[in-house]
mmCIF file of C-alpha atoms in Angstrom:
data_model
loop_
_atom_site.group_PDB
_atom_site.id
_atom_site.type_symbol
_atom_site.label_atom_id
_atom_site.label_comp_id
_atom_site.label_asym_id
_atom_site.label_seq_id
_atom_site.Cartn_x
_atom_site.Cartn_y
_atom_site.Cartn_z
ATOM 1 C CA LEU A 139 12.326 -4.526 2.306
ATOM 2 C CA LYS A 140 14.879 -4.961 5.040
ATOM 3 C CA ALA A 141 17.266 -6.773 2.713
ATOM 4 C CA THR A 142 17.330 -3.791 0.325
ATOM 5 C CA PHE A 143 18.920 -1.552 2.977
ATOM 6 C CA ASN A 144 16.417 1.124 1.905
ATOM 7 C CA LEU A 145 14.082 0.441 4.821
ATOM 8 C CA MET A 146 14.444 3.315 7.276
ATOM 9 C CA ARG A 147 11.511 2.528 9.552
ATOM 10 C CA TRP A 148 9.007 -0.276 10.027
ATOM 11 C CA ILE A 149 5.860 -0.078 12.150
ATOM 12 C CA PRO A 150 4.214 -3.487 12.618
ATOM 13 C CA GLU A 151 0.483 -4.006 13.039
ATOM 14 C CA VAL A 152 0.707 -4.350 16.830
ATOM 15 C CA ALA A 153 2.394 -0.949 17.142
ATOM 16 C CA ILE A 154 -0.191 0.623 14.821
ATOM 17 C CA ARG A 155 -2.913 -0.669 17.127
ATOM 18 C CA VAL A 156 -1.224 1.137 20.029
ATOM 19 C CA LEU A 157 -0.811 4.341 17.996
ATOM 20 C CA ASN A 158 -4.485 4.169 17.038
ATOM 21 C CA SER A 159 -5.513 4.311 20.697
ATOM 22 C CA SER A 160 -4.755 8.052 20.673
ATOM 23 C CA PRO A 161 -6.399 10.502 18.268
ATOM 24 C CA ALA A 162 -3.108 12.443 18.087
ATOM 25 C CA THR A 163 -1.194 9.488 16.598
ATOM 26 C CA ALA A 164 -3.963 7.465 14.967
ATOM 27 C CA TYR A 165 -3.995 6.200 11.417
ATOM 28 C CA ALA A 166 -7.318 5.807 9.585
ATOM 29 C CA LYS A 167 -7.135 2.019 9.979
ATOM 30 C CA VAL A 168 -4.903 -0.703 11.347
ATOM 31 C CA TYR A 169 -2.583 -1.612 8.496
ATOM 32 C CA ASP A 170 -0.531 -4.817 8.416
ATOM 33 C CA GLY A 171 2.548 -2.595 8.449
ATOM 34 C CA ILE A 172 3.861 0.844 7.624
ATOM 35 C CA ALA A 173 7.239 1.251 5.972
ATOM 36 C CA GLN A 174 9.394 4.285 5.414
ATOM 37 C CA VAL A 175 11.921 3.755 2.651
ATOM 38 C CA TYR A 176 14.681 5.791 1.054
ATOM 39 C CA VAL A 177 14.416 5.770 -2.734
ATOM 40 C CA ASP A 178 16.455 7.923 -5.124
ATOM 41 C CA GLY A 179 17.100 10.636 -2.553
ATOM 42 C CA ASP A 180 13.581 10.769 -1.094
ATOM 43 C CA TYR A 181 11.894 9.280 1.935
ATOM 44 C CA VAL A 182 8.481 7.758 1.266
ATOM 45 C CA THR A 183 6.157 6.213 3.825
ATOM 46 C CA PHE A 184 3.505 3.727 2.770
ATOM 47 C CA ALA A 185 1.043 1.249 4.231
ATOM 48 C CA ILE A 186 1.295 -2.427 3.403
ATOM 49 C CA GLU A 187 -1.635 -4.788 3.459
ATOM 50 C CA TYR A 188 -1.343 -8.505 2.815
ATOM 51 C CA GLU A 189 -4.683 -9.714 1.498
ATOM 52 C CA ARG A 190 -4.902 -13.497 1.622
ATOM 53 C CA THR A 191 -8.571 -13.795 0.681
ATOM 54 C CA PHE A 192 -11.326 -11.579 -0.650
ATOM 55 C CA LYS A 193 -13.564 -9.806 1.863
ATOM 56 C CA SER A 194 -17.192 -8.724 1.598
ATOM 57 C CA LYS A 195 -18.251 -5.625 -0.352
ATOM 58 C CA SER A 196 -19.267 -3.872 2.891
ATOM 59 C CA LYS A 197 -15.799 -4.438 4.404
ATOM 60 C CA TYR A 198 -14.123 -3.025 1.307
ATOM 61 C CA ASP A 199 -16.462 -0.032 1.411
ATOM 62 C CA LYS A 200 -15.223 0.716 4.952
ATOM 63 C CA ILE A 201 -11.579 0.184 3.966
ATOM 64 C CA TRP A 202 -12.031 2.451 0.919
ATOM 65 C CA GLU A 203 -13.495 5.187 3.168
ATOM 66 C CA ALA A 204 -10.625 4.819 5.655
ATOM 67 C CA ILE A 205 -7.978 5.082 2.951
ATOM 68 C CA GLU A 206 -9.710 8.096 1.393
ATOM 69 C CA SER A 207 -9.750 9.812 4.808
ATOM 70 C CA GLU A 208 -6.151 8.897 5.756
ATOM 71 C CA LYS A 209 -4.213 11.996 6.788
ATOM 72 C CA ARG A 210 -0.783 10.484 7.532
ATOM 73 C CA LEU A 211 -0.153 8.335 4.435
ATOM 74 C CA ASN A 212 -0.503 8.776 0.692
ATOM 75 C CA VAL A 213 0.659 5.396 -0.641
ATOM 76 C CA PHE A 214 -0.950 2.010 -0.021
ATOM 77 C CA LEU A 215 0.386 -1.315 -1.254
ATOM 78 C CA TYR A 216 -1.796 -4.414 -1.308
ATOM 79 C CA LEU A 217 0.156 -7.637 -1.726
ATOM 80 C CA VAL A 218 -1.826 -10.692 -2.746
ATOM 81 C CA PRO A 219 -1.119 -14.311 -3.721
ATOM 82 C CA THR A 220 -2.962 -14.398 -7.087
ATOM 83 C CA LEU A 221 -3.766 -12.242 -10.108
ATOM 84 C CA ASP A 222 -7.458 -13.010 -9.646
ATOM 85 C CA LEU A 223 -7.288 -11.274 -6.283
ATOM 86 C CA VAL A 224 -5.416 -8.328 -7.836
ATOM 87 C CA TRP A 225 -8.272 -7.803 -10.334
ATOM 88 C CA ALA A 226 -10.940 -8.196 -7.655
ATOM 89 C CA LEU A 227 -9.250 -5.578 -5.453
ATOM 90 C CA ILE A 228 -8.794 -3.158 -8.330
ATOM 91 C CA ARG A 229 -12.556 -3.296 -8.915
ATOM 92 C CA GLU A 230 -13.190 -2.551 -5.225
ATOM 93 C CA PHE A 231 -10.842 0.457 -5.186
ATOM 94 C CA GLU A 232 -11.790 1.872 -8.573
ATOM 95 C CA GLY A 233 -12.255 5.626 -8.323
ATOM 96 C CA THR A 234 -9.978 6.190 -5.355
ATOM 97 C CA LYS A 235 -8.022 9.413 -5.391
ATOM 98 C CA ARG A 236 -5.200 7.820 -3.397
ATOM 99 C CA LEU A 237 -2.095 6.009 -4.657
ATOM 100 C CA VAL A 238 -3.283 2.455 -4.073
ATOM 101 C CA SER A 239 -1.262 -0.300 -5.738
ATOM 102 C CA PHE A 240 -1.782 -4.029 -5.988
ATOM 103 C CA GLY A 241 0.950 -6.572 -6.514
ATOM 104 C CA LEU A 242 1.803 -10.231 -6.222
ATOM 105 C CA VAL A 243 3.487 -11.058 -2.941
ATOM 106 C CA ASN A 244 5.958 -13.529 -4.476
ATOM 107 C CA GLU A 245 7.117 -11.025 -7.073
ATOM 108 C CA PHE A 246 7.463 -8.330 -4.417
ATOM 109 C CA LYS A 247 9.610 -10.627 -2.266
ATOM 110 C CA GLU A 248 11.851 -11.272 -5.268
ATOM 111 C CA LYS A 249 12.027 -7.820 -6.874
ATOM 112 C CA VAL A 250 10.833 -5.383 -4.152
ATOM 113 C CA PHE A 251 11.069 -1.919 -5.734
ATOM 114 C CA GLU A 252 11.225 -3.333 -9.259
ATOM 115 C CA ALA A 253 8.076 -5.431 -8.795
ATOM 116 C CA GLU A 254 5.155 -4.825 -11.130
ATOM 117 C CA VAL A 255 2.041 -3.427 -9.516
ATOM 118 C CA TRP A 256 -1.315 -2.259 -10.807
ATOM 119 C CA SER A 257 -3.093 0.923 -9.826
ATOM 120 C CA ALA A 258 -6.783 1.276 -9.096
ATOM 121 C CA ARG A 259 -6.987 2.627 -12.671
ATOM 122 C CA TYR A 260 -5.651 -0.671 -14.083
ATOM 123 C CA ASP A 261 -2.297 0.941 -14.958
ATOM 124 C CA ARG A 262 0.659 -1.448 -14.840
ATOM 125 C CA LEU A 263 3.587 0.185 -13.058
ATOM 126 C CA ILE A 264 6.865 -0.524 -11.328
ATOM 127 C CA PHE A 265 6.525 -0.033 -7.568
ATOM 128 C CA LYS A 266 9.568 2.252 -7.413
ATOM 129 C CA ASP A 267 7.823 4.597 -9.866
ATOM 130 C CA VAL A 268 4.780 4.735 -7.582
ATOM 131 C CA LEU A 269 7.038 5.722 -4.676
ATOM 132 C CA LEU A 270 8.829 8.363 -6.741
ATOM 133 C CA ARG A 271 5.492 9.800 -7.843
ATOM 134 C CA ALA A 272 4.406 9.997 -4.188
ATOM 135 C CA ALA A 273 7.632 11.787 -3.286
ATOM 136 C CA LYS A 274 7.098 14.271 -6.104
ATOM 137 C CA LEU A 275 3.501 14.923 -5.022
ATOM 138 C CA ALA A 276 4.621 15.450 -1.418
ATOM 139 C CA LYS A 277 7.023 18.188 -2.566
ATOM 140 C CA ALA A 278 4.349 19.973 -4.634
#
């Protein structure tokens, strides 16, 4: 993200932990990072999670609840090493009302905003389009 020159703000996990110590600044969960980017004239803030391995159903139930209750963010990007993990995560997040996307970490590193991602509805999208949709929804 930094190399694109579109990254306006980055909050790493350690800073999120500090912010979460106060109800006034807390996020619904501790994300791996939060990025604010400038895309086509709009600022969009999203959470990034890097999922190396699959967790238990009960952990994903808690994560799903946290994301559904999140008040400060509307976009969530899960980056994973394999397509098998993409499909497993999509099944866990099926039915979410939030903009949750899943992509391959290597492709994201290479293409960033042009990387293919999948939604929790199995739609195949370009990540930039997800961000633009979030910006449009924020204006509505």
